[in-house]
Coordinates of C-alpha atoms in Angstrom, one line a residue:
Chain A
X1099 CA 29.7 -11.7 2.6
X1100 CA 30.2 -11.4 6.3
X1101 CA 28.2 -9.3 8.8
X1102 CA 30.0 -7.7 11.7
X1103 CA 28.6 -6.1 14.8
X1104 CA 30.8 -3.8 16.8
X1105 CA 29.6 -2.2 20.1
X1106 CA 25.9 -2.2 19.2
X1107 CA 23.6 -0.6 21.8
X1108 CA 20.0 -0.3 21.1
X1109 CA 17.2 0.3 23.6
X1110 CA 13.5 0.8 23.4
X1111 CA 10.7 0.8 26.0
X1112 CA 12.3 -1.0 28.9
X1113 CA 14.5 -3.3 26.9
X1114 CA 18.1 -2.8 26.0
X1115 CA 20.3 -4.7 23.6
X1116 CA 24.0 -4.6 23.9
X1117 CA 26.3 -6.6 21.6
X1118 CA 30.1 -6.1 21.9
X1119 CA 31.6 -8.1 19.1
X1120 CA 29.9 -10.5 16.8
X1121 CA 30.7 -11.8 13.3
X1122 CA 28.6 -13.8 10.9
X1123 CA 30.6 -15.6 8.3
X1124 CA 29.6 -15.9 4.6
X1125 CA 28.0 -19.0 3.1
X1126 CA 27.2 -20.3 6.6
X1127 CA 24.1 -20.7 8.7
X1128 CA 24.3 -18.9 12.1
X1129 CA 21.5 -19.8 14.5
X1130 CA 20.6 -17.3 17.2
X1131 CA 19.0 -18.9 20.2
X1132 CA 17.9 -17.9 23.6
X1133 CA 14.8 -17.6 25.8
X1134 CA 11.9 -15.3 24.9
X1135 CA 12.8 -11.7 25.4
X1136 CA 16.5 -12.3 25.0
X1137 CA 16.7 -9.8 22.1
X1138 CA 17.0 -12.2 19.2
X1139 CA 14.4 -10.5 17.0
X1140 CA 15.6 -7.1 18.1
X1141 CA 19.1 -8.0 17.0
X1142 CA 17.9 -9.2 13.6
X1143 CA 15.8 -6.1 13.1
X1144 CA 18.8 -3.9 14.0
X1145 CA 20.9 -5.7 11.4
X1146 CA 18.2 -5.2 8.7
X1147 CA 17.9 -1.5 9.7
X1148 CA 14.2 -2.0 10.4
X1149 CA 15.0 -0.7 13.9
X1150 CA 17.1 2.5 14.0
X1151 CA 20.4 1.2 15.3
X1152 CA 23.2 3.9 15.6
X1153 CA 25.7 4.3 12.8
X1154 CA 29.1 2.7 13.2
X1155 CA 28.0 -0.5 14.8
X1156 CA 26.9 -2.7 12.0
X1157 CA 28.9 -3.6 8.9
X1158 CA 28.7 -5.7 5.8
X1159 CA 32.2 -6.4 4.5
X1160 CA 33.4 -3.3 6.2
X1161 CA 30.6 -1.0 4.9
X1162 CA 28.3 0.6 7.4
X1163 CA 24.8 -0.9 7.1
X1164 CA 22.9 2.0 8.7
X1165 CA 24.5 4.6 6.5
X1166 CA 23.6 2.8 3.3
X1167 CA 20.6 4.0 1.1
X1168 CA 17.6 1.6 1.5
X1169 CA 17.7 0.1 -2.0
X1170 CA 21.4 -0.6 -1.8
X1171 CA 21.0 -2.3 1.6
X1172 CA 18.1 -4.4 0.2
X1173 CA 20.3 -5.7 -2.6
X1174 CA 22.8 -7.0 0.0
X1175 CA 20.4 -8.3 2.6
X1176 CA 16.9 -9.7 2.6
X1177 CA 14.6 -10.1 5.6
X1178 CA 12.0 -12.9 6.0
X1179 CA 9.5 -11.9 8.7
X1180 CA 7.9 -14.4 11.0
X1181 CA 4.6 -13.9 9.3
X1182 CA 2.9 -11.7 6.8
X1183 CA -0.5 -10.2 7.5
X1184 CA -2.1 -7.8 5.0
X1185 CA -5.4 -6.6 3.9
X1186 CA -4.8 -7.4 0.3
X1187 CA -4.7 -10.9 -1.1
X1188 CA -2.1 -10.7 -3.8
X1189 CA -1.3 -13.7 -6.0
X1190 CA 1.9 -15.5 -5.2
X1191 CA 3.6 -14.2 -8.3
X1192 CA 2.7 -10.6 -7.5
X1193 CA 3.8 -11.2 -4.0
X1194 CA 7.2 -12.6 -4.9
X1195 CA 7.7 -9.8 -7.5
X1196 CA 7.7 -7.3 -4.7
X1197 CA 11.1 -8.6 -3.7
X1198 CA 12.4 -6.8 -6.8
X1199 CA 11.5 -3.4 -5.4
X1200 CA 15.1 -2.4 -4.9
X1201 CA 15.9 -2.9 -8.5
X1202 CA 12.8 -1.1 -9.9
X1203 CA 12.7 2.7 -9.9
X1204 CA 9.8 4.5 -8.2
X1205 CA 7.7 5.3 -11.2
X1206 CA 8.4 2.0 -13.0
X1207 CA 6.9 -1.5 -13.1
X1208 CA 8.5 -4.9 -13.1
X1209 CA 10.0 -6.0 -16.4
X1210 CA 9.8 -9.5 -17.9
X1211 CA 13.3 -10.1 -16.5
X1212 CA 11.9 -9.4 -13.0
X1213 CA 9.0 -11.8 -13.6
X1214 CA 11.5 -14.5 -14.6
X1215 CA 13.6 -13.9 -11.5
X1216 CA 10.4 -14.2 -9.4
X1217 CA 9.5 -17.5 -11.1
X1218 CA 13.0 -18.8 -10.5
X1219 CA 12.7 -18.0 -6.9
X1220 CA 9.4 -19.8 -6.7
X1221 CA 10.9 -22.8 -8.5
X1222 CA 13.8 -22.9 -6.0
X1223 CA 11.4 -23.2 -3.1
X1224 CA 9.3 -25.7 -5.0
X1225 CA 6.2 -23.6 -5.5
X1226 CA 6.4 -22.6 -9.2
X1227 CA 3.0 -24.1 -9.9
X1228 CA 1.4 -21.9 -7.3
X1229 CA 2.3 -18.6 -9.1
X1230 CA -1.3 -17.6 -9.8
X1231 CA -2.8 -18.7 -6.5
X1232 CA -3.8 -16.1 -3.9
X1233 CA -1.5 -15.8 -0.8
X1234 CA -4.2 -16.5 1.9
X1235 CA -5.1 -19.8 0.3
X1236 CA -1.8 -21.3 1.3
X1237 CA -1.0 -23.3 4.4
X1238 CA 1.4 -21.7 6.9
X1239 CA 4.3 -23.9 5.8
X1240 CA 3.7 -22.8 2.2
X1241 CA 3.5 -19.1 3.2
X1242 CA 6.9 -19.4 4.8
X1243 CA 8.3 -20.7 1.6
X1244 CA 6.7 -17.9 -0.4
X1245 CA 8.2 -15.3 2.0
X1246 CA 11.6 -17.0 1.4
X1247 CA 11.0 -16.9 -2.3
X1248 CA 10.3 -13.2 -2.1
X1249 CA 13.6 -12.7 -0.2
X1250 CA 15.4 -14.8 -2.9
X1251 CA 14.0 -12.5 -5.6
X1252 CA 15.9 -9.8 -3.8
X1253 CA 19.1 -11.5 -5.0
X1254 CA 20.9 -10.6 -1.8
X1255 CA 23.9 -12.4 -0.4
X1256 CA 22.6 -12.2 3.1
X1257 CA 19.4 -13.8 4.2
X1258 CA 17.8 -13.1 7.6
X1259 CA 15.1 -15.4 8.9
X1260 CA 13.1 -14.5 11.9
X1261 CA 11.8 -17.7 13.6
X1262 CA 11.0 -19.3 10.2
X1263 CA 10.0 -22.6 11.8
X1264 CA 7.6 -21.4 14.5
X1265 CA 4.2 -23.2 14.3
X1266 CA 5.5 -25.7 11.7
X1267 CA 5.2 -29.4 12.1
X1268 CA 8.4 -31.5 12.3
X1269 CA 8.2 -32.4 8.6
X1270 CA 7.8 -28.8 7.4
X1271 CA 10.4 -27.6 9.9
X1272 CA 13.0 -30.0 8.5
X1273 CA 12.2 -29.2 4.9
X1274 CA 12.6 -25.5 5.6
X1275 CA 15.9 -25.9 7.3
X1276 CA 17.1 -28.2 4.6
X1277 CA 16.2 -25.4 2.2
X1278 CA 18.2 -23.0 4.3
X1279 CA 21.2 -25.4 4.2
X1280 CA 20.9 -25.7 0.4
X1281 CA 20.9 -21.9 0.1
X1282 CA 24.0 -21.6 2.2
X1283 CA 25.8 -24.3 0.2
X1284 CA 24.5 -23.8 -3.4
X1285 CA 24.0 -20.1 -3.4
X1286 CA 26.7 -19.2 -0.9
X1287 CA 24.2 -17.2 1.2
X1288 CA 25.1 -15.9 4.6
X1289 CA 22.1 -17.0 6.7
X1290 CA 21.1 -15.6 10.1
X1291 CA 18.2 -17.4 11.7
X1292 CA 16.5 -17.3 15.1
X1293 CA 15.3 -20.7 16.3
X1294 CA 13.7 -22.0 19.4
X1295 CA 14.3 -25.7 18.7
X1296 CA 17.8 -26.3 20.0
X1297 CA 18.2 -29.7 18.4
X1298 CA 17.4 -28.3 15.0
X1299 CA 19.8 -25.4 15.7
X1300 CA 22.6 -27.8 16.6
X1301 CA 21.9 -30.0 13.6
X1302 CA 21.6 -27.3 10.9
X1303 CA 23.8 -24.4 11.9
X1304 CA 27.5 -23.9 11.3
X1305 CA 27.7 -21.4 14.2
X1306 CA 25.4 -20.6 17.2
X1307 CA 24.9 -17.5 19.2
X1308 CA 23.4 -17.8 22.6
X1309 CA 21.6 -14.7 23.8
X1310 CA 20.1 -13.7 27.2
X1311 CA 18.7 -10.4 28.5
X1312 CA 19.9 -8.4 25.5
X1313 CA 23.4 -9.7 25.4
X1314 CA 25.5 -12.5 23.9
X1315 CA 26.4 -15.2 26.3
X1316 CA 28.3 -17.5 24.0
X1317 CA 29.2 -17.9 20.3
X1318 CA 30.9 -20.5 18.2
X1319 CA 30.5 -23.9 16.6
X1320 CA 27.7 -25.8 18.1
X1321 CA 29.9 -28.7 19.0
X1322 CA 32.5 -26.5 20.7
X1323 CA 30.3 -24.3 22.9
X1324 CA 27.3 -26.5 23.7
X1325 CA 27.5 -27.5 27.4
X1326 CA 25.0 -28.3 30.1
X1327 CA 26.3 -25.4 32.2
X1328 CA 25.8 -23.0 29.3
X1329 CA 22.2 -24.2 28.7
X1330 CA 21.4 -23.9 32.4
X1331 CA 22.9 -20.4 32.5
X1332 CA 20.9 -19.3 29.4
X1333 CA 17.5 -21.0 30.0
X1334 CA 17.6 -21.3 33.8
X1335 CA 16.4 -24.9 33.7
X1336 CA 18.4 -28.1 33.9
X1337 CA 19.0 -29.8 30.6
X1338 CA 21.1 -32.8 29.8
X1339 CA 23.2 -33.3 26.7
X1340 CA 23.5 -36.8 25.3
X1341 CA 25.4 -38.2 22.3
X1342 CA 23.4 -39.9 19.6
X1343 CA 24.5 -40.8 16.1
X1344 CA 27.6 -38.6 16.5
X1345 CA 25.5 -35.6 17.4
X1346 CA 24.7 -33.8 20.6
X1347 CA 21.0 -34.0 21.6
X1348 CA 19.4 -32.0 24.3
X1349 CA 17.1 -33.6 26.8
X1350 CA 14.9 -31.4 28.9
Chain B
X926 CA -4.9 -13.1 -16.9
X927 CA -7.8 -15.0 -18.4
X928 CA -9.4 -13.8 -21.6
X929 CA -12.7 -12.9 -19.8
X930 CA -10.8 -10.7 -17.4
X931 CA -8.9 -9.1 -20.2
X932 CA -12.1 -8.3 -22.1
X933 CA -13.5 -6.8 -18.9
X934 CA -10.5 -4.6 -18.5
X935 CA -10.8 -3.3 -22.1
X936 CA -14.5 -2.7 -21.5
X937 CA -13.8 -0.6 -18.4
X938 CA -11.2 1.5 -20.3
X939 CA -13.6 2.1 -23.2
X940 CA -16.6 2.8 -20.9
X941 CA -15.7 6.5 -20.2
X942 CA -15.9 7.3 -23.9
X943 CA -19.3 5.6 -24.3
X944 CA -20.7 7.3 -21.2
X945 CA -19.2 10.6 -22.3
X946 CA -21.0 10.4 -25.7
X947 CA -24.2 9.4 -24.1
X948 CA -24.0 12.2 -21.5
X949 CA -23.2 14.8 -24.2
X950 CA -26.5 13.8 -25.9
X951 CA -28.4 14.1 -22.6
X952 CA -29.8 17.5 -21.6
X953 CA -32.9 19.7 -21.5
X954 CA -32.0 21.2 -25.0
X955 CA -32.4 18.4 -27.6
X956 CA -29.6 18.1 -30.1
X957 CA -30.0 15.4 -32.7
X958 CA -27.2 12.9 -32.9
X959 CA -26.1 14.0 -36.3
X960 CA -25.8 17.6 -35.2
X961 CA -24.0 16.5 -32.1
X962 CA -21.3 14.7 -33.9
X963 CA -20.9 17.5 -36.5
X964 CA -20.6 20.0 -33.7
X965 CA -18.1 17.9 -31.8
X966 CA -15.9 17.4 -34.9
X967 CA -16.3 21.0 -36.2
X968 CA -13.0 22.3 -34.6
X969 CA -11.1 19.6 -36.6
X970 CA -13.1 19.9 -39.8
X971 CA -14.2 23.5 -40.3
X972 CA -16.4 22.5 -43.2
X973 CA -18.8 20.8 -40.7
X974 CA -19.7 24.3 -39.3
X975 CA -21.8 25.0 -42.4
X976 CA -25.5 24.9 -41.6
X977 CA -24.8 24.2 -37.9
X978 CA -26.8 26.4 -35.5
X979 CA -24.8 28.7 -33.2
X980 CA -26.8 27.4 -30.3
X981 CA -25.4 23.8 -30.8
X982 CA -21.9 25.1 -30.6
X983 CA -22.4 27.2 -27.5
X984 CA -24.3 24.4 -25.7
X985 CA -21.9 21.7 -26.6
X986 CA -18.6 23.6 -26.0
X987 CA -19.8 26.2 -23.5
X988 CA -22.1 24.2 -21.3
X989 CA -22.0 20.4 -21.7
X990 CA -18.3 19.7 -22.5
X991 CA -16.7 21.5 -19.6
X992 CA -19.1 19.9 -17.2
X993 CA -18.6 16.4 -18.5
X994 CA -14.9 16.8 -18.5
X995 CA -15.1 18.1 -14.9
X996 CA -17.2 15.1 -13.9
X997 CA -14.8 12.7 -15.5
X998 CA -11.8 14.4 -14.0
X999 CA -13.2 14.5 -10.5
X1000 CA -14.5 10.9 -10.7
X1001 CA -11.1 9.7 -11.8
X1002 CA -9.3 11.8 -9.2
X1003 CA -11.3 10.6 -6.2
X1004 CA -11.1 7.0 -7.3
X1005 CA -7.4 7.0 -7.9
X1006 CA -6.8 8.8 -4.6
X1007 CA -9.0 6.3 -2.8
X1008 CA -7.2 3.3 -4.3
X1009 CA -3.8 4.8 -3.4
X1010 CA -4.8 5.6 0.2
X1011 CA -6.2 2.1 0.6
X1012 CA -2.8 0.7 -0.4
X1013 CA -0.8 3.1 1.6
X1014 CA -2.8 2.5 4.8
X1015 CA -3.1 -1.2 4.1
X1016 CA -6.8 -1.0 4.6
X1017 CA -9.4 -1.3 1.9
X1018 CA -11.9 0.8 3.9
X1019 CA -9.9 4.0 3.9
X1020 CA -10.6 6.9 1.6
X1021 CA -10.1 10.6 1.5
X1022 CA -13.5 11.2 2.9
X1023 CA -13.0 8.9 5.9
X1024 CA -9.5 10.3 6.6
X1025 CA -10.9 13.8 6.9
X1026 CA -9.1 15.2 3.8
X1027 CA -12.3 16.1 2.1
X1028 CA -13.7 18.0 5.2
X1029 CA -10.4 19.9 5.6
X1030 CA -10.4 20.9 2.0
X1031 CA -14.1 21.9 2.1
X1032 CA -13.4 24.1 5.1
X1033 CA -10.4 25.7 3.4
X1034 CA -12.4 26.4 0.3
X1035 CA -15.4 27.7 2.2
X1036 CA -13.1 30.0 4.2
X1037 CA -11.6 31.3 1.0
X1038 CA -15.0 31.9 -0.6
X1039 CA -16.5 33.7 2.5
X1040 CA -13.5 35.9 3.4
X1041 CA -11.5 36.2 0.2
X1042 CA -14.3 36.3 -2.3
X1043 CA -15.1 34.3 -5.4
X1044 CA -12.2 35.6 -7.4
X1045 CA -9.3 34.4 -5.2
X1046 CA -8.4 30.8 -6.1
X1047 CA -9.8 28.6 -3.4
X1048 CA -7.5 25.7 -4.2
X1049 CA -4.7 27.2 -2.1
X1050 CA -6.7 27.4 1.1
X1051 CA -8.4 24.0 0.3
X1052 CA -5.0 22.3 0.0
X1053 CA -3.6 23.9 3.1
X1054 CA -6.4 22.7 5.3
X1055 CA -6.5 19.3 3.6
X1056 CA -2.9 18.9 4.6
X1057 CA -3.7 20.1 8.1
X1058 CA -6.5 17.4 8.3
X1059 CA -4.2 14.7 7.1
X1060 CA -1.4 15.6 9.6
X1061 CA -3.9 15.8 12.4
X1062 CA -5.3 12.3 11.6
X1063 CA -1.8 10.8 11.3
X1064 CA -0.6 12.4 14.5
X1065 CA -3.5 11.3 16.6
X1066 CA -3.8 7.8 15.0
X1067 CA 0.0 7.1 15.5
X1068 CA -0.3 7.2 19.3
X1069 CA -2.8 4.3 19.3
X1070 CA -2.2 0.5 19.6
X1071 CA -4.8 -0.5 17.0
X1072 CA -3.9 1.6 14.0
X1073 CA -6.7 0.5 11.7
X1074 CA -9.6 1.2 14.0
X1075 CA -8.0 4.3 15.4
X1076 CA -7.3 5.7 11.9
X1077 CA -11.0 5.5 11.0
X1078 CA -12.1 6.9 14.3
X1079 CA -9.6 9.7 14.2
X1080 CA -10.8 10.5 10.6
X1081 CA -14.3 10.8 11.9
X1082 CA -13.2 13.1 14.8
X1083 CA -11.1 15.3 12.5
X1084 CA -14.0 15.5 10.0
X1085 CA -16.4 16.5 12.8
X1086 CA -13.9 19.2 13.9
X1087 CA -13.6 20.7 10.4
X1088 CA -17.4 20.4 9.9
X1089 CA -17.8 22.6 13.0
X1090 CA -15.3 25.1 11.6
X1091 CA -17.2 25.0 8.4
X1092 CA -20.4 25.8 10.2
X1093 CA -18.6 28.8 11.8
X1094 CA -17.6 30.0 8.3
X1095 CA -21.2 29.6 7.1
X1096 CA -22.4 31.6 10.1
X1097 CA -20.3 34.5 9.0
X1098 CA -21.2 34.2 5.3
X1099 CA -23.6 36.6 3.7
X1100 CA -27.0 35.1 2.7
X1101 CA -25.9 35.4 -0.9
X1102 CA -22.6 33.5 -0.4
X1103 CA -24.4 31.0 1.8
X1104 CA -26.7 29.7 -0.9
X1105 CA -23.8 29.0 -3.2
X1106 CA -21.8 27.5 -0.4
X1107 CA -24.6 25.3 0.6
X1108 CA -25.1 23.7 -2.8
X1109 CA -21.4 23.4 -3.5
X1110 CA -20.8 21.7 -0.2
X1111 CA -23.2 18.9 -1.1
X1112 CA -21.1 18.1 -4.1
X1113 CA -22.1 20.0 -7.2
X1114 CA -20.5 19.9 -10.6
X1115 CA -22.5 22.9 -11.9
X1116 CA -20.9 25.6 -9.7
X1117 CA -17.4 25.8 -11.1
X1118 CA -16.5 28.7 -13.3
X1119 CA -13.9 28.8 -16.1
X1120 CA -11.1 30.1 -14.0
X1121 CA -11.7 27.6 -11.2
X1122 CA -11.5 24.8 -13.8
X1123 CA -8.3 26.2 -15.3
X1124 CA -6.6 25.9 -11.9
X1125 CA -8.0 22.6 -10.7
X1126 CA -7.7 20.6 -14.0
X1127 CA -3.9 20.7 -14.1
X1128 CA -3.6 19.9 -10.4
X1129 CA -5.9 16.9 -10.7
X1130 CA -4.1 15.8 -13.9
X1131 CA -0.7 15.9 -12.3
X1132 CA -1.9 14.0 -9.3
X1133 CA -3.7 11.3 -11.3
X1134 CA -0.8 10.8 -13.7
X1135 CA 1.7 10.7 -10.8
X1136 CA -0.3 8.1 -8.8
X1137 CA -0.8 6.0 -11.9
X1138 CA 2.9 6.0 -12.5
X1139 CA 3.4 4.9 -8.9
X1140 CA 0.9 2.0 -9.3
X1141 CA 3.3 -0.9 -8.8
X1142 CA 5.1 0.8 -6.0
X1143 CA 1.7 0.9 -4.3
X1144 CA 1.8 -2.9 -4.0
X1145 CA 5.1 -2.7 -2.1
X1146 CA 3.8 0.1 0.1
X1147 CA 0.8 -2.0 1.0
X1148 CA 3.1 -4.5 2.7
X1149 CA 3.9 -3.9 6.4
X1150 CA 6.4 -1.0 6.9
X1151 CA 9.0 -3.5 8.2
X1152 CA 8.7 -5.6 5.1
X1153 CA 8.6 -2.6 2.7
X1154 CA 11.7 -1.2 4.3
X1155 CA 13.6 -4.4 4.2
X1156 CA 12.8 -4.6 0.5
X1157 CA 14.5 -1.3 -0.2
X1158 CA 11.7 1.2 0.1
X1159 CA 12.4 4.6 1.6
X1160 CA 9.1 4.6 3.6
X1161 CA 9.1 8.2 4.8
X1162 CA 9.9 9.7 1.4
X1163 CA 7.5 7.5 -0.6
X1164 CA 4.6 7.8 1.9
X1165 CA 5.0 11.5 1.8
X1166 CA 4.8 11.5 -2.0
X1167 CA 1.6 9.4 -2.1
X1168 CA -0.1 11.5 0.6
X1169 CA 1.0 14.7 -1.1
X1170 CA -0.4 13.6 -4.5
X1171 CA -3.7 12.3 -3.0
X1172 CA -4.2 15.4 -0.9
X1173 CA -3.4 17.6 -3.9
X1174 CA -6.1 16.0 -6.1
X1175 CA -8.7 15.7 -3.4
X1176 CA -8.3 19.3 -2.5
X1177 CA -8.4 20.4 -6.1
X1178 CA -11.5 18.3 -6.7
X1179 CA -13.2 19.5 -3.6
X1180 CA -12.4 23.2 -4.4
X1181 CA -14.4 22.9 -7.7
X1182 CA -17.0 20.3 -6.9
X1183 CA -17.5 20.3 -3.2
X1184 CA -17.7 17.1 -1.1
X1185 CA -18.4 14.2 -3.3
X1186 CA -18.2 11.3 -0.9
X1187 CA -17.7 7.5 -1.2
X1188 CA -16.5 7.5 -4.8
X1189 CA -13.0 6.7 -3.7
X1190 CA -14.3 3.8 -1.6
X1191 CA -16.7 2.0 -3.9
X1192 CA -14.9 2.3 -7.2
X1193 CA -11.6 0.7 -6.2
X1194 CA -13.6 -2.0 -4.4
X1195 CA -15.6 -2.9 -7.5
X1196 CA -12.3 -3.0 -9.5
X1197 CA -10.6 -5.3 -6.9
X1198 CA -13.7 -7.6 -6.9
X1199 CA -13.5 -7.8 -10.7
X1200 CA -9.8 -8.0 -11.5
X1201 CA -7.9 -8.8 -8.2
X1202 CA -5.8 -6.6 -5.9
X1203 CA -2.7 -5.9 -8.1
X1204 CA -2.5 -2.1 -8.1
X1205 CA -0.9 -2.1 -11.5
X1206 CA -4.4 -2.8 -12.7
X1207 CA -6.5 -1.4 -9.8
X1208 CA -5.3 2.2 -10.1
X1209 CA -5.6 2.9 -13.8
X1210 CA -8.9 0.9 -14.0
X1211 CA -10.2 2.9 -11.0
X1212 CA -9.5 6.1 -12.9
X1213 CA -11.6 4.8 -15.9
X1214 CA -14.5 3.4 -13.8
X1215 CA -14.5 6.5 -11.5
X1216 CA -14.8 8.8 -14.5
X1217 CA -17.7 6.8 -15.9
X1218 CA -19.4 6.5 -12.5
X1219 CA -19.4 10.2 -11.7
X1220 CA -20.5 11.0 -15.2
X1221 CA -23.5 8.7 -14.8
X1222 CA -24.3 10.1 -11.3
X1223 CA -24.1 13.6 -12.7
X1224 CA -26.4 12.6 -15.6
X1225 CA -28.9 11.5 -12.9
X1226 CA -28.4 14.7 -11.0
X1227 CA -29.1 17.0 -13.9
X1228 CA -31.9 15.0 -15.5
X1229 CA -33.9 13.6 -12.6
X1230 CA -35.7 16.8 -11.8
X1231 CA -36.4 20.0 -13.7
X1232 CA -33.8 21.6 -11.4
X1233 CA -30.2 20.6 -10.5
X1234 CA -29.8 18.2 -7.6
X1235 CA -26.2 18.2 -6.1
X1236 CA -24.5 15.0 -7.4
X1237 CA -22.8 14.4 -4.0
X1238 CA -26.3 13.4 -2.7
X1239 CA -26.4 10.6 -5.2
X1240 CA -22.9 9.3 -4.6
X1241 CA -23.7 9.2 -0.8
X1242 CA -27.0 7.5 -1.3
X1243 CA -25.4 4.8 -3.4
X1244 CA -22.1 4.8 -1.5
X1245 CA -23.2 4.5 2.2
X1246 CA -25.2 1.2 1.8
X1247 CA -22.3 -0.2 -0.2
X1248 CA -19.9 0.8 2.6
X1249 CA -22.2 -1.0 5.2
X1250 CA -22.2 -4.1 2.9
X1251 CA -18.4 -4.0 2.8
X1252 CA -18.1 -3.6 6.6
X1253 CA -20.3 -6.6 7.2
X1254 CA -18.4 -8.6 4.7
X1255 CA -15.0 -7.8 6.0
X1256 CA -15.8 -7.8 9.8
X1257 CA -13.8 -11.0 10.3
X1258 CA -10.7 -9.4 9.0
X1259 CA -10.4 -6.3 11.0
X1260 CA -12.8 -6.0 13.9

């Protein structure tokens, strides 16, 4: 499934986002990068309809995202927040089960099929044995994986990850992006991810979107669009690009 | 779920029945156990009526049974509404009392008693002002940056406002109305008449059943609004439904029993300590434990002295120290 943005304008407080034309292809990872305050998270939240973007600007396979009923949208698209804070310490299984909300009617409770799907999702991220542990007992890397498992339980084609690697060490960062890659290849998920680590973005993404001050500066395959001029334009500091092992590396 | 925990759940579900039978036995007029069971079963087996004193029947069915059922219903209602509000506001310290719903309902009911008389159903006015209190709390708290602290503060402010209005209503009340009003306000299960019960019972019943049916949804609603929305929840509609049902049962309970505070706070907490935070268990178990708790508190209220002590006094005396204990324990999380 592909996501298309057409003339999206959204403003709140003193920030305004404007994206003319942007397309995210199916079964690919698109990394959205840019300095703090560029509007990356705002863009993601608009796409998920968490922020009230206007109708007629966001589409999934031609269907207007904003006009869809919530549960229908949730079946197509799952959102993984940067972090989860809550007053209640649910067990991992109960937590992942909540991803089934769109499939379970208001006055009903999860069936054994829902429980099975939650277990499969946990299995996929490698935390099946944690099912009965409480959420707050996990490390931050494990919590990210549980959040992804919950999104997988949603069985959506599109997966939206908001800075999933922030505060993670290099090992967990790599593991998480490997998981994202596996999801794009094995499960044909369309993955949108915001990242701060440019090297990781170049390495793992199929397409990149550079944002600055609420707009898109460049988009395309990492190899095609990544230049020193672009980086200086976006981040306003000098960076050098070197070739190593057939890959572009960025030196600050 | 471990076997020990499962046994505990079953025990909590059976508890209301045990406490009910014990409470039925309790009272200034002594009825032997044999006579009590015979009386209780006499509507089913008419032959039991033979040799049974008329006094037994009128005491059991006319005095004790309605009161015990009311205590159970109100206890269950307040506990279920507390558990639901805690999930909805993502805060284990919230309840209908803290949010000002109880004070709004109390003012509405008092207004009705003072100006419309005893015979007009006070549930209507109680519900209207309970809704007003909720809306006021939500509107004021929304504007703040720290929603949890401000929600509690706003609840205190709105409660204080309605208490002032209540004092005004008391000021205009006749001395005769005032005495009834006073005792009822402290939370008293002995004041309700038959017609009051006939209105409040179905309202509380609908609310309790509705919230129990919503029990799993409450888990999802306890996530952040952003998360819940992205998981397919229509936040506005579902929040409205939960607030509507909790306000309905709180105002119906307050209209017949006055302000019985802190039940909605301590019961769900005890349940969560015992069986974890999954609302699929917390909400129905809160109903059962709340029913038993208020029955026992009412037993205390009616048998401690030779006269009736309002049960709300006991629930507050037990509840407030418990609340302070919880505040101290959870300070790290939210202050």
